[in-house]
Short mmCIF file of C-alpha atoms and ligand atoms in Angstrom, two decimals:
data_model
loop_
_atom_site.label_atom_id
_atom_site.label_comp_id
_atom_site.label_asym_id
_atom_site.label_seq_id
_atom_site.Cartn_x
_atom_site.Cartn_y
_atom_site.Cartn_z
CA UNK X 1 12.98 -104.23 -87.17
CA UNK X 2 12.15 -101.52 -89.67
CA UNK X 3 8.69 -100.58 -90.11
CA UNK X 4 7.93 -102.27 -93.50
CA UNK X 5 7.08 -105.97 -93.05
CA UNK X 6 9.30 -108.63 -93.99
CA UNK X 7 8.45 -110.48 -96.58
CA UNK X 8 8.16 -114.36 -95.53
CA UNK X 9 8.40 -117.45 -97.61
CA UNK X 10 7.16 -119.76 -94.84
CA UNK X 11 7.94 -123.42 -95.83
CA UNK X 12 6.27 -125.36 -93.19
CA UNK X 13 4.92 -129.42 -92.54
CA UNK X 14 1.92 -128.45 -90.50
CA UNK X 15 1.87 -129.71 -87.54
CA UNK X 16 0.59 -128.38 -84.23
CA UNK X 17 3.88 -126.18 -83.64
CA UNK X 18 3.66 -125.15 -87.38
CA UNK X 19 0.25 -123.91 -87.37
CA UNK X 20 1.29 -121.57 -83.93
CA UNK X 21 4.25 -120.41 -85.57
CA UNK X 22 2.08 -119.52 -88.84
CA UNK X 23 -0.64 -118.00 -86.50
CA UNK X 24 2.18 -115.63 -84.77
CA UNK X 25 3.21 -114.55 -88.77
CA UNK X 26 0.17 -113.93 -89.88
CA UNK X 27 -0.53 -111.89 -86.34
CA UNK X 28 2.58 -110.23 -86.34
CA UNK X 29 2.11 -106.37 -88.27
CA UNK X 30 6.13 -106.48 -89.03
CA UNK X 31 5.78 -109.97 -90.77
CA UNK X 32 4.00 -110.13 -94.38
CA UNK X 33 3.88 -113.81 -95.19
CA UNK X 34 3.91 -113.90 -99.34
CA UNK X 35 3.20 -117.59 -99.43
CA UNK X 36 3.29 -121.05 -97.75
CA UNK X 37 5.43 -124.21 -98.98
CA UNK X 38 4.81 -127.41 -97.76
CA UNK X 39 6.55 -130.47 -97.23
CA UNK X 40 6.89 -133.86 -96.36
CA UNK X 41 7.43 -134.18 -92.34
CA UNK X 42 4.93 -134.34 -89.40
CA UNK X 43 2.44 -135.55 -92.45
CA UNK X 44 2.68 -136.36 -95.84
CA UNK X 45 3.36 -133.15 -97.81
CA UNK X 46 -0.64 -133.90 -99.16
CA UNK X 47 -1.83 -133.65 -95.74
CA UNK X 48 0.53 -130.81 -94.93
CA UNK X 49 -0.90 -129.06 -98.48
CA UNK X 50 -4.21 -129.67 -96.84
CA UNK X 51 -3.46 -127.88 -93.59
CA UNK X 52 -1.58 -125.48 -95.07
CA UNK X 53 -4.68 -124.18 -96.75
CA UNK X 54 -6.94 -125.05 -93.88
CA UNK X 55 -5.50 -123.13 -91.68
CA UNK X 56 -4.73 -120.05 -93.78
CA UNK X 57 -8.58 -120.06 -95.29
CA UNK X 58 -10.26 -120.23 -91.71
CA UNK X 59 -8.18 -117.32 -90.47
CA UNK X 60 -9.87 -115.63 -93.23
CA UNK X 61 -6.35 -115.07 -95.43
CA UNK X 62 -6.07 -115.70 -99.05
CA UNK X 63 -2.04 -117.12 -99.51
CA UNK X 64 -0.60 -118.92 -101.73
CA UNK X 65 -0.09 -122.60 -100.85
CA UNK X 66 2.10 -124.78 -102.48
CA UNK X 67 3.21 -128.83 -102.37
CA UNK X 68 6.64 -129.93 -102.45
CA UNK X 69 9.01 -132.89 -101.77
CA UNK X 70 7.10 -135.75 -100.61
CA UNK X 71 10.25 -137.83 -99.57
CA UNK X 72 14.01 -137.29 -97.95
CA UNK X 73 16.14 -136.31 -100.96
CA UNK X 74 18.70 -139.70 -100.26
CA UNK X 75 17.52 -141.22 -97.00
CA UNK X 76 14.60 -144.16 -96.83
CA UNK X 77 11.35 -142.05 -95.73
CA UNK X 78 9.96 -142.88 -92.38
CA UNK X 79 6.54 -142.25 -90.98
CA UNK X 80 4.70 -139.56 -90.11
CA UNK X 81 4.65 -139.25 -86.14
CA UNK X 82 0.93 -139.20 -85.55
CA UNK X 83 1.48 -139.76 -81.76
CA UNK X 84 2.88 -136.03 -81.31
CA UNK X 85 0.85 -134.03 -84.22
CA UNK X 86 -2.34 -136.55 -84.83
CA UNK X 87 -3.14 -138.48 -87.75
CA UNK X 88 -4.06 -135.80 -89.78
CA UNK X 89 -0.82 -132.75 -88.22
CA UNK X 90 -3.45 -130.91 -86.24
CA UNK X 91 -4.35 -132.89 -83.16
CA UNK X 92 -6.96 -135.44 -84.93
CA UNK X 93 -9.68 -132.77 -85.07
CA UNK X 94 -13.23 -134.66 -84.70
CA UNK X 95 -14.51 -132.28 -87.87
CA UNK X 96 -13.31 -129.45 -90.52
CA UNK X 97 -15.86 -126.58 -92.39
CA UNK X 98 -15.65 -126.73 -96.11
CA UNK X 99 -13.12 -124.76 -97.40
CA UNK X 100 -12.38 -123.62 -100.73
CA UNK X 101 -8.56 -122.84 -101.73
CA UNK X 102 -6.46 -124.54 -104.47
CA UNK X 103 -3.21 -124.95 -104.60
CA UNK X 104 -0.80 -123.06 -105.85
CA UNK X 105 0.29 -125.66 -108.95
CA UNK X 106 4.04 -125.23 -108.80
CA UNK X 107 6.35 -127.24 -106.87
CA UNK X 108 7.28 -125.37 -103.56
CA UNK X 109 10.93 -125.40 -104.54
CA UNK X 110 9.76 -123.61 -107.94
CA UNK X 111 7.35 -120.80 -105.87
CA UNK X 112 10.34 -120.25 -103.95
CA UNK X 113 12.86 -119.85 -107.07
CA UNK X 114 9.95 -117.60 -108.51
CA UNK X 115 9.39 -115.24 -105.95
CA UNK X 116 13.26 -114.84 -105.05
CA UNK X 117 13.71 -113.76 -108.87
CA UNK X 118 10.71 -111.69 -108.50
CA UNK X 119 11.82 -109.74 -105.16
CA UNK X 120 15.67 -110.26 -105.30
CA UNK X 121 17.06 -109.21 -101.83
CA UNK X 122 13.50 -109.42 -99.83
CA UNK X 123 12.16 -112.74 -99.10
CA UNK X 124 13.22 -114.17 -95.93
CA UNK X 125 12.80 -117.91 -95.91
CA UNK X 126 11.42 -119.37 -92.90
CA UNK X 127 11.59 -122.73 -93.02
CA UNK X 128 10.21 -125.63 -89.90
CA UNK X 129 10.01 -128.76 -91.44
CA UNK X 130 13.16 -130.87 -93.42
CA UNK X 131 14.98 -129.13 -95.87
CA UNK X 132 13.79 -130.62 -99.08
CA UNK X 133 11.95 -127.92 -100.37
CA UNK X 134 15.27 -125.40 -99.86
CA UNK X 135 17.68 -127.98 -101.22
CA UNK X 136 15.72 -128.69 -104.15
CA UNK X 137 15.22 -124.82 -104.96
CA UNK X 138 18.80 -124.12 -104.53
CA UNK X 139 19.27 -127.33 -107.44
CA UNK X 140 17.36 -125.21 -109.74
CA UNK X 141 18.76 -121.54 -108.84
CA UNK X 142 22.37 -122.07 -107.38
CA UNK X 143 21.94 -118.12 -107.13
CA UNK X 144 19.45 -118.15 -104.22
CA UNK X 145 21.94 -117.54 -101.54
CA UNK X 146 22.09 -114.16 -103.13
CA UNK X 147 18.65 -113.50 -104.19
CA UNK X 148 16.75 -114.06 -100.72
CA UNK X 149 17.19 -111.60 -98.10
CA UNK X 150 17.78 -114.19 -95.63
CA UNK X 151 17.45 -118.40 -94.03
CA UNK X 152 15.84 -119.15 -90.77
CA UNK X 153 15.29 -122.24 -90.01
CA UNK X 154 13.74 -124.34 -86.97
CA UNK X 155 15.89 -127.63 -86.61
CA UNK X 156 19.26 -129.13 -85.19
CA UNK X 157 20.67 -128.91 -81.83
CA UNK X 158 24.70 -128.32 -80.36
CA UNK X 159 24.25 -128.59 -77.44
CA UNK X 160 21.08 -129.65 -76.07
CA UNK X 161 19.92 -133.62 -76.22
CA UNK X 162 18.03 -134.64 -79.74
CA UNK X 163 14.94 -135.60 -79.87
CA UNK X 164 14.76 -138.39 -81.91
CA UNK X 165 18.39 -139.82 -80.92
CA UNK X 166 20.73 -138.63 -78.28
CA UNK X 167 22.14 -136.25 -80.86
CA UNK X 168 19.70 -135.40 -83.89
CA UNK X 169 16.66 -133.33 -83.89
CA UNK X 170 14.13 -134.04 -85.81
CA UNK X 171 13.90 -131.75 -88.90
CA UNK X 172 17.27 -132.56 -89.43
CA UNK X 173 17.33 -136.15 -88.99
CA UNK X 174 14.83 -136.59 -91.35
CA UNK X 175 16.82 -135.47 -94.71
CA UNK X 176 19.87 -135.01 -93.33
CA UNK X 177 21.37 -134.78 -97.29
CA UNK X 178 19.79 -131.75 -98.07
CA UNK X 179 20.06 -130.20 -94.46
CA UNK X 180 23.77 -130.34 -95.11
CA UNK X 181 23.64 -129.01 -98.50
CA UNK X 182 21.45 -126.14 -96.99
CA UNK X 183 24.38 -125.48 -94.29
CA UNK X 184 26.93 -125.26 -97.04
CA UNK X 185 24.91 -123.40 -99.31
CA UNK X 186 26.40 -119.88 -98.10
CA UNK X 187 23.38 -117.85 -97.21
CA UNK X 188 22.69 -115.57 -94.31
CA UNK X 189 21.63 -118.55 -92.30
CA UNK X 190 20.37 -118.95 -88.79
CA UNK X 191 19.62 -121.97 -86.43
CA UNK X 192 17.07 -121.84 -84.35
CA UNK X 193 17.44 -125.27 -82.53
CA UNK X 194 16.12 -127.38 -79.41
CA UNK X 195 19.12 -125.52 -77.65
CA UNK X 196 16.61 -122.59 -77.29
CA UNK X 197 12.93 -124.48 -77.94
CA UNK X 198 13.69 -126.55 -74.96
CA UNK X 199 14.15 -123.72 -73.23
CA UNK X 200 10.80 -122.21 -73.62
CA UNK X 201 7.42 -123.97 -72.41
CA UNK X 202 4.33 -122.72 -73.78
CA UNK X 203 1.17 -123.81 -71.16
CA UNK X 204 -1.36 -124.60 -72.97
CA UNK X 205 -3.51 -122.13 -71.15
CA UNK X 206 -2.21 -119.62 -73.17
CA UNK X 207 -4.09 -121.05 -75.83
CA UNK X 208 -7.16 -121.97 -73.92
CA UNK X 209 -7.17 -117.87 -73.03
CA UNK X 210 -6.36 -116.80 -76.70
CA UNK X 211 -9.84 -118.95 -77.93
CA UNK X 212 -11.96 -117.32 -75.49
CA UNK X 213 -10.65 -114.08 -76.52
CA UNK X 214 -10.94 -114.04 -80.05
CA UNK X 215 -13.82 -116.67 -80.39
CA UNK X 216 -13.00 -117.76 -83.71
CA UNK X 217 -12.63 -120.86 -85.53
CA UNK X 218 -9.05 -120.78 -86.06
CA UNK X 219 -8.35 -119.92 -82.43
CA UNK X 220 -10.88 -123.13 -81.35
CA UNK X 221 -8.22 -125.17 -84.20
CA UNK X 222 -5.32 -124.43 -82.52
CA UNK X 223 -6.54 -124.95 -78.89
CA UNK X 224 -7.57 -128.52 -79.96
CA UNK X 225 -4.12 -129.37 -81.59
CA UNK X 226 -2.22 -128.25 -79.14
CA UNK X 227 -4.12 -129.92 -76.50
CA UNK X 228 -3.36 -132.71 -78.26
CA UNK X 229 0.30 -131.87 -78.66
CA UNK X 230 0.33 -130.76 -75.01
CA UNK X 231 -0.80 -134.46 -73.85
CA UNK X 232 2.51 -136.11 -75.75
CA UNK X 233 4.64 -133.45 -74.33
CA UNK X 234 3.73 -133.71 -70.93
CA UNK X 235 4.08 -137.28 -70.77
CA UNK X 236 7.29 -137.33 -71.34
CA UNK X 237 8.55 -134.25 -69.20
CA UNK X 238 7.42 -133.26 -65.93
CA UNK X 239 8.34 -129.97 -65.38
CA UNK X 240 6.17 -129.36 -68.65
CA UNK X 241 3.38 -131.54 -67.40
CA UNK X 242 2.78 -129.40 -64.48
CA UNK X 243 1.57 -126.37 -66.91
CA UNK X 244 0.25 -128.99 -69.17
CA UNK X 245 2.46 -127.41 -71.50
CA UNK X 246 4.54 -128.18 -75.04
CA UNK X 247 7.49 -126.83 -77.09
CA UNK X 248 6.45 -123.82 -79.49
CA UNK X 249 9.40 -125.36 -81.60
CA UNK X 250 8.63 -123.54 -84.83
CA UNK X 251 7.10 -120.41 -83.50
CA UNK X 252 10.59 -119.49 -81.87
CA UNK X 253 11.96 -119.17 -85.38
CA UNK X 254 10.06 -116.14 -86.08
CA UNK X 255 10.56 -114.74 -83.18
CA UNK X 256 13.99 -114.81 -83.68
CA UNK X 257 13.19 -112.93 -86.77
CA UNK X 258 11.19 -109.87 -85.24
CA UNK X 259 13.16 -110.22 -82.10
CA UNK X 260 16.89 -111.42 -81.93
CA UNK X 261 17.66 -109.35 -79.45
CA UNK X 262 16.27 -111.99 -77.21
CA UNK X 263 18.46 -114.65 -77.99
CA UNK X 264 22.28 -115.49 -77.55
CA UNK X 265 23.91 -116.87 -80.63
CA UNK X 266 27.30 -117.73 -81.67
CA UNK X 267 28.64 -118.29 -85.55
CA UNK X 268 30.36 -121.08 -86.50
CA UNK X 269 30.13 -123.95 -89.35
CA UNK X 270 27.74 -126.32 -89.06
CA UNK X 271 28.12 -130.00 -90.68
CA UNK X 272 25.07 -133.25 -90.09
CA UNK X 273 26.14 -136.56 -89.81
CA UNK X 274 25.02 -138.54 -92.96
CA UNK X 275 24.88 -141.75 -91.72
CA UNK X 276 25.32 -144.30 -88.42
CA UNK X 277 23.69 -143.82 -85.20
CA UNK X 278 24.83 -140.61 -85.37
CA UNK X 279 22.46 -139.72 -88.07
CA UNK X 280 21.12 -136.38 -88.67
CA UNK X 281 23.22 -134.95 -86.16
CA UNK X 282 24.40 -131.49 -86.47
CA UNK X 283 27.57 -130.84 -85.69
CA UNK X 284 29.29 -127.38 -85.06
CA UNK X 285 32.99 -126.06 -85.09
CA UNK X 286 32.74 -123.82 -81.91
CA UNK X 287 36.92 -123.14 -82.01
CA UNK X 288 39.21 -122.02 -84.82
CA UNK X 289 40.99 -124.66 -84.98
CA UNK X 290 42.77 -126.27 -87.94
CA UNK X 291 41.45 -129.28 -88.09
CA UNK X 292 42.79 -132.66 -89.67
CA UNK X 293 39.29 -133.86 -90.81
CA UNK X 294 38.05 -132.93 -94.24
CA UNK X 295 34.51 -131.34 -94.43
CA UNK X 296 35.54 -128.45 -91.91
CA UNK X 297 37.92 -125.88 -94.26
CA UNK X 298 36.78 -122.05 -95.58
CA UNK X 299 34.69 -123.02 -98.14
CA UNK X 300 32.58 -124.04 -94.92
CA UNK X 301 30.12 -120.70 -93.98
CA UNK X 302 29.39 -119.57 -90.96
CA UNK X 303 25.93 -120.49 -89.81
CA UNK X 304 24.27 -118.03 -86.36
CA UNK X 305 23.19 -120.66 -83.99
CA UNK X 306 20.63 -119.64 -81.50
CA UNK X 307 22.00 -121.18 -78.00
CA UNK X 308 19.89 -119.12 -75.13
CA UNK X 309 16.53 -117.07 -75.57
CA UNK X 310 14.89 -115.24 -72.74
CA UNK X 311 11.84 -117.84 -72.38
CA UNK X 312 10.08 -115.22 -70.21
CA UNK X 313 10.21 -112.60 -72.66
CA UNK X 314 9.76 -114.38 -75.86
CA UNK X 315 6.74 -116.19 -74.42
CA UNK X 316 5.26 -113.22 -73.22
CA UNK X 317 5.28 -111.33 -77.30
CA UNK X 318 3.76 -114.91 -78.42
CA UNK X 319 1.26 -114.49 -76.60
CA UNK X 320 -0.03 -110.51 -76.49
CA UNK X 321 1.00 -111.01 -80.62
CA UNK X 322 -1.56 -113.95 -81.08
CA UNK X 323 -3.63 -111.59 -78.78
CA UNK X 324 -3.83 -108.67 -81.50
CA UNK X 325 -6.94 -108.40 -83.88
CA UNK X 326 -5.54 -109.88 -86.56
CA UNK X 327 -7.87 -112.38 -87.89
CA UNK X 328 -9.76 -111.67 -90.77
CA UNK X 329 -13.26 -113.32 -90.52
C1 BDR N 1 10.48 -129.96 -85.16
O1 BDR N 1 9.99 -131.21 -85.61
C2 BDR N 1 8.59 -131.14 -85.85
O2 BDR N 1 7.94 -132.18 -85.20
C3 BDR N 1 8.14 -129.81 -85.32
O3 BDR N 1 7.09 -129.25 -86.11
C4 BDR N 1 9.37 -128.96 -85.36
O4 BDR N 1 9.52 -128.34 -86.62
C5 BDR N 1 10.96 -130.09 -83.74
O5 BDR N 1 11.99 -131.03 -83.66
CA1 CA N 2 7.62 -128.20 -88.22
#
């Protein structure tokens, strides 16, 4: 990475993997995160609004926050699971200080139009939650591909199981419309999917030492959500029960930003499955091969799909980043 920051869009459902992932950003000194946009997704996009300037305002940083897509863009919405992020996205905490941030009034697809015309060429779009926000922005600036630096998102899996079907991971699955529209869209995209978030288990100890280091409201927040999110986890896999541990889903999508040198990718199209029990799966054309099937041709981009990461090493610069003195109050 160069020494100037990146400038980050981060459009985010918050959500205990969310707010670690938006914790590493704002810790990270090559990662300047220009605003939050929220969606629909582990909450409602209010409650996700609400989080998104919760957690921002206690780690003593003024962003803007904005509130986007409440619903999929075609699909019927679903519920919010409350048994893996709490009611309320951050591990039911038992109280919140008062806190004073608006939001930003535009639409998150709108911010994101805005600032892309603003900084043509330097926002990099992180986004971990479904792709409503994205889809909806490139509706109103088909030109967006173009304009932003750069796509990351946290969501879909090739090879690895799905997590809420054999085959479909869970940002995906839940618009799966305008996840496809985002693969098709033609921007430098990559894929950071459970093929490499399974692959890395984050104990919650880490977070346990990372609150008695820094001592600071935001650092107590997380511990408590992702004890929370730590308890679903490890009931339902034992080899991350014995470090009562979770998947950092989201946070592995910036460090595939800062650090891609620590992952294994491979281009090829990608394509989700719109409908059946199939649903939200995404699919990937691994071989050059000519195939019969429409949907697969040229006009198809290329999307960079993470497929290994060095857990080791990638947990490791989680950890001595969220370590840094980097909050503000
Ligand atoms: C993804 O789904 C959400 O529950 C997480 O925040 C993450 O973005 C993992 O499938
Ligand atoms: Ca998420």
């Amino acid at each position: 990475m160069s020494n100037k920051p990146r400038k980050v869009i981060f459009d985010t459902d918050p959500g205990v993997d969310d707010a670690m992932a938006l914790y590493f950003a704002l810790a990270h000194p090559g990662i300047d995160v220009v605003g939050l946009t929220t969606t629909f997704g582990n909450v409602t996009v209010e409650q996700a609004a609400i989080n998104g300037l919760y957690l921002t305002e206690i780690a003593g940083f003024h962003i803007p926050v904005t509130q986007g897509v409440k619903t999929p863009w075609l699909k019927a919405p679903g519920e919010p699971p409350a048994f893996i992020h709490g009611a309320d996205g951050l591990g039911n905490l038992p109280s919140r200080v008062p806190t004073q941030s608006k939001l930003d009034p535009r639409p998150s697809a709108q911010f994101i139009v805005d600032m892309a015309r603003a900084h043509p060429g330097e926002i990099t779009l992180v986004a971990v939650g479904p792709l409503g926000n994205l889809a909806t922005a490139l509706k109103l600036e088909p030109q967006l591909p173009q304009l932003l630096q750069e796509v990351i998102i946290m969501g879909g899996t090739v090879l690895e199981p799905g997590n809420v079907s054999p085959v479909a991971e869970a940002n995906i699955w839940n618009d799966p419309h305008s996840a496809d529209f985002v693969f098709t869209a033609g921007w430098k995209l990559t894929m950071v999917g459970l093929d490499v978030t399974h692959q890395l288990v984050l104990p919650s100890a880490i977070f346990k030492k990372l609150a008695e280091h820094h001592r600071h409201i935001a650092t107590d927040t997380l511990l408590h959500a992702v004890n929370f999110y730590s308890d679903f986890y490890s009931g339902l896999y034992s080899h991350v029960a014995r470090e009562h541990g979770c998947f950092g889903h989201d946070v592995l999508a910036f460090v595939a930003l800062t650090n891609p040198e620590l992952f294994q990718t491979q281009d090829g199209r990608i394509r989700v499955a719109l409908d059946g029990a199939g649903n939200g799966q995404t699919m990937m054309r691994r071989r050059a091969i000519p195939y019969p099937q429409a949907g697969w041709g040229d006009d198809v981009p290329d999307t960079t799909v993470c497929l290994q990461v060095q857990a080791d090493a990638a947990r490791t610069l989680i950890e001595s980043t969220l370590m840094l003195p980097w909050l503000k109050k």
